[in-house]
mmCIF file of C-alpha atoms and ligand atoms in Angstrom:
data_model
loop_
_atom_site.group_PDB
_atom_site.id
_atom_site.type_symbol
_atom_site.label_atom_id
_atom_site.label_comp_id
_atom_site.label_asym_id
_atom_site.label_seq_id
_atom_site.Cartn_x
_atom_site.Cartn_y
_atom_site.Cartn_z
ATOM 1 C CA MET A 1 32.097 -3.226 -11.507
ATOM 2 C CA VAL A 2 32.100 -0.273 -9.038
ATOM 3 C CA GLU A 3 29.578 1.543 -9.931
ATOM 4 C CA ARG A 4 27.206 -0.948 -10.852
ATOM 5 C CA LEU A 5 27.849 -2.400 -7.539
ATOM 6 C CA TYR A 6 26.668 0.913 -5.495
ATOM 7 C CA ARG A 7 23.385 1.010 -7.977
ATOM 8 C CA VAL A 8 22.748 -1.794 -6.378
ATOM 9 C CA VAL A 9 23.211 -1.664 -2.915
ATOM 10 C CA ASP A 10 21.172 1.888 -3.801
ATOM 11 C CA GLU A 11 18.478 0.085 -4.875
ATOM 12 C CA MET A 12 18.052 -2.117 -2.039
ATOM 13 C CA LYS A 13 18.322 1.116 -0.297
ATOM 14 C CA LYS A 14 14.661 2.244 -1.979
ATOM 15 C CA ASN A 15 11.279 2.724 0.424
ATOM 16 C CA VAL A 16 9.136 -0.651 -0.911
ATOM 17 C CA VAL A 17 5.323 1.056 -0.739
ATOM 18 C CA LEU A 18 2.814 -1.809 -1.222
ATOM 19 C CA VAL A 19 -0.272 -0.190 -2.152
ATOM 20 C CA GLY A 20 -3.656 -1.614 -3.228
ATOM 21 C CA PHE A 21 -7.757 -1.711 -2.850
ATOM 22 C CA MET A 22 -8.162 -2.706 1.291
ATOM 23 C CA GLY A 23 -7.784 -6.665 1.858
ATOM 24 C CA THR A 24 -4.843 -7.360 -0.852
ATOM 25 C CA GLY A 25 -2.383 -8.147 1.655
ATOM 26 C CA LYS A 26 -0.786 -4.842 2.249
ATOM 27 C CA SER A 27 -0.047 -5.411 5.474
ATOM 28 C CA VAL A 28 0.350 -9.147 6.044
ATOM 29 C CA VAL A 29 2.909 -9.238 2.641
ATOM 30 C CA GLY A 30 4.612 -5.891 3.736
ATOM 31 C CA ARG A 31 4.963 -7.851 7.103
ATOM 32 C CA SER A 32 7.369 -10.706 5.754
ATOM 33 C CA LEU A 33 8.601 -8.808 2.919
ATOM 34 C CA ALA A 34 10.682 -6.374 5.513
ATOM 35 C CA ALA A 35 11.103 -9.718 7.464
ATOM 36 C CA THR A 36 13.161 -10.694 4.707
ATOM 37 C CA LEU A 37 14.601 -7.727 3.881
ATOM 38 C CA GLY A 38 15.865 -7.017 7.448
ATOM 39 C CA ARG A 39 14.108 -4.042 6.581
ATOM 40 C CA PRO A 40 11.473 -1.235 9.159
ATOM 41 C CA PHE A 41 7.958 -2.268 8.421
ATOM 42 C CA ILE A 42 5.541 0.988 8.659
ATOM 43 C CA ASP A 43 2.152 -0.135 8.195
ATOM 44 C CA MET A 44 0.287 3.628 7.577
ATOM 45 C CA ASP A 45 -3.089 3.403 9.267
ATOM 46 C CA GLU A 46 -1.598 1.557 12.559
ATOM 47 C CA LEU A 47 1.171 4.760 13.363
ATOM 48 C CA ILE A 48 -2.327 7.024 11.761
ATOM 49 C CA GLU A 49 -4.305 5.798 14.656
ATOM 50 C CA SER A 50 -1.366 5.442 17.326
ATOM 51 C CA ARG A 51 -1.036 9.290 16.664
ATOM 52 C CA ALA A 52 -4.442 9.720 17.027
ATOM 53 C CA GLY A 53 -4.834 7.435 20.131
ATOM 54 C CA LYS A 54 -7.958 6.272 18.324
ATOM 55 C CA PRO A 55 -8.621 3.759 15.909
ATOM 56 C CA ILE A 56 -10.405 4.900 12.472
ATOM 57 C CA PRO A 57 -13.232 4.581 12.284
ATOM 58 C CA ARG A 58 -13.291 7.416 15.256
ATOM 59 C CA ILE A 59 -11.538 9.400 13.296
ATOM 60 C CA PHE A 60 -14.369 8.910 10.219
ATOM 61 C CA ALA A 61 -16.804 9.897 12.604
ATOM 62 C CA GLU A 62 -15.116 12.529 14.954
ATOM 63 C CA GLU A 63 -12.989 13.998 12.361
ATOM 64 C CA GLY A 64 -14.222 12.873 9.321
ATOM 65 C CA GLU A 65 -13.306 11.382 5.736
ATOM 66 C CA PRO A 66 -10.892 14.368 4.894
ATOM 67 C CA ARG A 67 -9.080 14.842 8.351
ATOM 68 C CA PHE A 68 -8.062 11.389 7.888
ATOM 69 C CA ARG A 69 -6.718 11.474 4.336
ATOM 70 C CA GLY A 70 -5.088 14.605 5.807
ATOM 71 C CA MET A 71 -2.946 12.955 7.947
ATOM 72 C CA GLU A 72 -2.194 10.519 5.226
ATOM 73 C CA ARG A 73 -0.674 13.463 3.602
ATOM 74 C CA GLU A 74 1.415 14.353 6.284
ATOM 75 C CA LEU A 75 2.883 10.895 7.227
ATOM 76 C CA THR A 76 3.408 10.107 3.170
ATOM 77 C CA ARG A 77 5.507 13.304 3.225
ATOM 78 C CA GLU A 78 7.241 12.508 6.648
ATOM 79 C CA LEU A 79 7.990 8.567 5.139
ATOM 80 C CA ALA A 80 8.563 9.178 1.408
ATOM 81 C CA GLY A 81 11.645 11.497 3.322
ATOM 82 C CA GLU A 82 13.041 8.245 4.561
ATOM 83 C CA ARG A 83 14.827 5.710 2.965
ATOM 84 C CA GLY A 84 14.915 1.483 3.546
ATOM 85 C CA ARG A 85 11.707 1.217 5.139
ATOM 86 C CA VAL A 86 8.685 -1.192 3.903
ATOM 87 C CA ILE A 87 5.423 0.664 4.049
ATOM 88 C CA ALA A 88 1.939 -0.793 3.619
ATOM 89 C CA ALA A 89 -0.621 2.052 2.760
ATOM 90 C CA GLY A 90 -3.950 2.286 3.326
ATOM 91 C CA GLY A 91 -6.084 1.883 0.467
ATOM 92 C CA GLY A 92 -7.130 5.317 -0.271
ATOM 93 C CA ILE A 93 -3.640 6.781 -0.624
ATOM 94 C CA VAL A 94 -4.681 6.288 -4.328
ATOM 95 C CA LEU A 95 -6.854 9.289 -4.541
ATOM 96 C CA ASP A 96 -4.248 11.879 -4.131
ATOM 97 C CA GLY A 97 -1.659 11.470 -6.556
ATOM 98 C CA ARG A 98 0.714 14.013 -4.813
ATOM 99 C CA ASN A 99 1.070 10.486 -2.398
ATOM 100 C CA ILE A 100 2.191 8.145 -5.295
ATOM 101 C CA MET A 101 4.134 11.245 -7.306
ATOM 102 C CA GLU A 102 6.235 10.980 -3.863
ATOM 103 C CA PHE A 103 6.382 7.735 -3.050
ATOM 104 C CA SER A 104 7.267 6.610 -6.213
ATOM 105 C CA ARG A 105 10.623 9.278 -6.003
ATOM 106 C CA SER A 106 11.117 7.575 -2.800
ATOM 107 C CA GLY A 107 11.555 4.350 -4.106
ATOM 108 C CA LEU A 108 9.370 1.311 -5.666
ATOM 109 C CA VAL A 109 5.683 1.768 -5.742
ATOM 110 C CA VAL A 110 3.470 -1.803 -6.051
ATOM 111 C CA CYS A 111 0.383 -2.069 -6.336
ATOM 112 C CA LEU A 112 -1.219 -5.362 -4.794
ATOM 113 C CA PHE A 113 -4.179 -6.702 -6.895
ATOM 114 C CA ALA A 114 -7.010 -9.768 -6.430
ATOM 115 C CA SER A 115 -10.378 -10.829 -7.642
ATOM 116 C CA LYS A 116 -13.643 -9.308 -6.563
ATOM 117 C CA GLU A 117 -14.171 -12.767 -5.331
ATOM 118 C CA GLU A 118 -11.171 -12.947 -3.449
ATOM 119 C CA LEU A 119 -11.452 -9.443 -2.000
ATOM 120 C CA LEU A 120 -15.158 -10.251 -0.573
ATOM 121 C CA ARG A 121 -14.137 -13.258 0.980
ATOM 122 C CA ARG A 122 -10.891 -11.591 2.997
ATOM 123 C CA LEU A 123 -13.022 -9.107 3.971
ATOM 124 C CA ALA A 124 -16.239 -10.521 4.722
ATOM 125 C CA ALA A 125 -15.040 -10.715 8.516
ATOM 126 C CA SER A 126 -13.820 -7.012 8.532
ATOM 127 C CA THR A 127 -15.375 -4.258 11.651
ATOM 128 C CA ASN A 128 -12.820 -1.600 11.382
ATOM 129 C CA ARG A 129 -12.920 -0.116 7.722
ATOM 130 C CA PRO A 130 -15.383 2.441 7.593
ATOM 131 C CA LEU A 131 -16.216 2.853 3.869
ATOM 132 C CA LEU A 132 -17.393 -0.846 4.340
ATOM 133 C CA ALA A 133 -19.535 0.025 7.358
ATOM 134 C CA ASN A 134 -23.674 -0.217 6.490
ATOM 135 C CA GLY A 135 -24.744 -1.838 4.002
ATOM 136 C CA SER A 136 -24.027 -4.541 1.314
ATOM 137 C CA MET A 137 -20.465 -5.129 1.548
ATOM 138 C CA GLU A 138 -20.482 -6.557 -1.873
ATOM 139 C CA GLN A 139 -21.996 -3.690 -3.062
ATOM 140 C CA LYS A 140 -19.780 -0.880 -1.933
ATOM 141 C CA ILE A 141 -17.338 -3.168 -2.678
ATOM 142 C CA SER A 142 -18.412 -2.880 -6.553
ATOM 143 C CA GLY A 143 -18.588 0.936 -6.274
ATOM 144 C CA LEU A 144 -15.279 1.961 -4.697
ATOM 145 C CA LEU A 145 -13.689 -0.644 -6.724
ATOM 146 C CA ASP A 146 -15.535 1.090 -9.808
ATOM 147 C CA GLU A 147 -14.309 4.657 -8.764
ATOM 148 C CA ARG A 148 -10.363 3.496 -8.322
ATOM 149 C CA ARG A 149 -9.994 1.129 -10.323
ATOM 150 C CA HIS A 150 -8.152 3.592 -13.136
ATOM 151 C CA LEU A 151 -5.831 4.549 -9.629
ATOM 152 C CA TYR A 152 -4.623 1.561 -9.456
ATOM 153 C CA GLU A 153 -4.471 0.154 -13.071
ATOM 154 C CA ALA A 154 -1.945 3.726 -13.547
ATOM 155 C CA ILE A 155 0.963 2.279 -11.344
ATOM 156 C CA PRO A 156 3.416 0.379 -13.278
ATOM 157 C CA CYS A 157 4.430 -2.023 -10.498
ATOM 158 C CA SER A 158 1.677 -4.673 -9.549
ATOM 159 C CA VAL A 159 1.130 -8.325 -8.477
ATOM 160 C CA ASP A 160 -2.065 -9.958 -9.022
ATOM 161 C CA THR A 161 -2.361 -11.649 -5.143
ATOM 162 C CA SER A 162 -5.407 -14.171 -6.474
ATOM 163 C CA GLY A 163 -4.515 -17.558 -5.390
ATOM 164 C CA LEU A 164 -0.903 -16.787 -4.040
ATOM 165 C CA THR A 165 0.449 -17.808 -0.451
ATOM 166 C CA ILE A 166 1.575 -14.409 1.474
ATOM 167 C CA GLU A 167 5.784 -15.736 0.666
ATOM 168 C CA GLU A 168 4.635 -16.096 -2.904
ATOM 169 C CA VAL A 169 3.484 -12.911 -3.483
ATOM 170 C CA ALA A 170 6.608 -11.445 -1.227
ATOM 171 C CA ASP A 171 9.340 -13.276 -3.536
ATOM 172 C CA LYS A 172 7.509 -11.122 -6.381
ATOM 173 C CA ILE A 173 7.766 -8.465 -5.132
ATOM 174 C CA LEU A 174 11.353 -9.423 -4.177
ATOM 175 C CA ALA A 175 12.192 -10.024 -7.735
ATOM 176 C CA LEU A 176 10.889 -6.919 -8.691
ATOM 177 C CA LEU A 177 13.241 -4.881 -6.145
ATOM 178 C CA ARG A 178 15.708 -6.760 -8.142
ATOM 179 C CA GLU A 179 15.074 -6.105 -11.547
ATOM 180 C CA ASN A 180 12.741 -3.505 -11.366
ATOM 181 C CA GLU A 181 13.823 -1.499 -14.881
ATOM 182 C CA GLY A 182 10.457 -0.403 -15.314
ATOM 183 C CA CYS A 183 7.275 -2.977 -15.143
ATOM 184 C CA ALA A 184 5.835 -3.379 -17.441
ATOM 185 C CA GLY A 185 3.951 -6.867 -18.029
ATOM 186 C CA ALA A 186 4.621 -7.469 -14.141
ATOM 187 C CA ARG A 187 1.079 -8.111 -13.838
HETATM 188 C C1 LIG B 201 -9.707 2.547 2.952
HETATM 189 C C2 LIG B 201 -7.914 1.622 3.596
HETATM 190 C C3 LIG B 201 -7.845 0.865 4.978
HETATM 191 C C4 LIG B 201 -7.952 2.541 5.565
HETATM 192 C C5 LIG B 201 -9.366 3.289 5.760
HETATM 193 C C6 LIG B 201 -9.766 3.786 4.478
HETATM 194 C C7 LIG B 201 -9.983 3.656 1.623
HETATM 195 O O1 LIG B 201 -6.949 0.655 4.667
HETATM 196 O O2 LIG B 201 -6.782 3.861 5.219
HETATM 197 O O3 LIG B 201 -10.565 3.239 6.273
HETATM 198 O O4 LIG B 201 -9.909 4.661 1.250
HETATM 199 O O5 LIG B 201 -9.644 2.055 0.423
HETATM 200 P P1 LIG B 201 -6.410 -0.811 4.399
HETATM 201 O O6 LIG B 201 -6.256 -0.512 2.685
HETATM 202 O O7 LIG B 201 -5.991 -1.075 4.728
HETATM 203 O O8 LIG B 201 -7.776 -1.601 4.912
#
C-alpha cells in the first residue's frame, strides 16, 4: 500500500514532454496541462529565444539551423535533468534521437498528431517558423511530414488532436500519465 503510494507520487513527479509536428498544439496544450497539474511550464522555443536574445527566424538566418539544433540539444540535456515540469518541445526535437532518449528517461514523452488539413489550417498565418517560410506552405509541410513521420510514429505514447479541444487533449494526456504502463494503442 505504502509502496504503491510512493510509486504514484513518483509517477506524478515525472516530466511530461510534448513533441510533435509544428501546429499540433504542443504549447497551448502544455500550458493548459501545467495549469491543471500546478506544475511549471517550459516552452523550449521561447526559452531558446530569450536566452539567444532573438527570435527563432533570426537564429536560423544569422547562425544557421545546425546552431539552433545545438541549442535545442543543450536545453534538452538541461531539462532532462529536472523533474516535475511540463515541457513543450520544438517540432524538430525528434531529429536527434538522443533528445527523445533523454526525455524518455526523465518522464513521459507524448507525441501529438493532427491531420495535414488541420495542420495547414492552424499554420496558415504562421510567420515565425523559418522552415515554412518562402514558397508553398502546403509543399513544405508535406515534405517535412514525409521526412519525419517515422520519427514521430516511433514515440510510444501519442494523442490525435484532430477535432479535439485543448482541454480534451490535456485530459487524454492526464489519463496517459495516470495509466502509463506502456502506451500501446493510445492513439
Ligand atoms: C521547428 C519547429 C518550431 C521551432 C523551429 C523548428 C521544426 O517549433 O522549433 O521553427 O523543425 O519543426 P514548433 O513546433 O513549436 O512550431
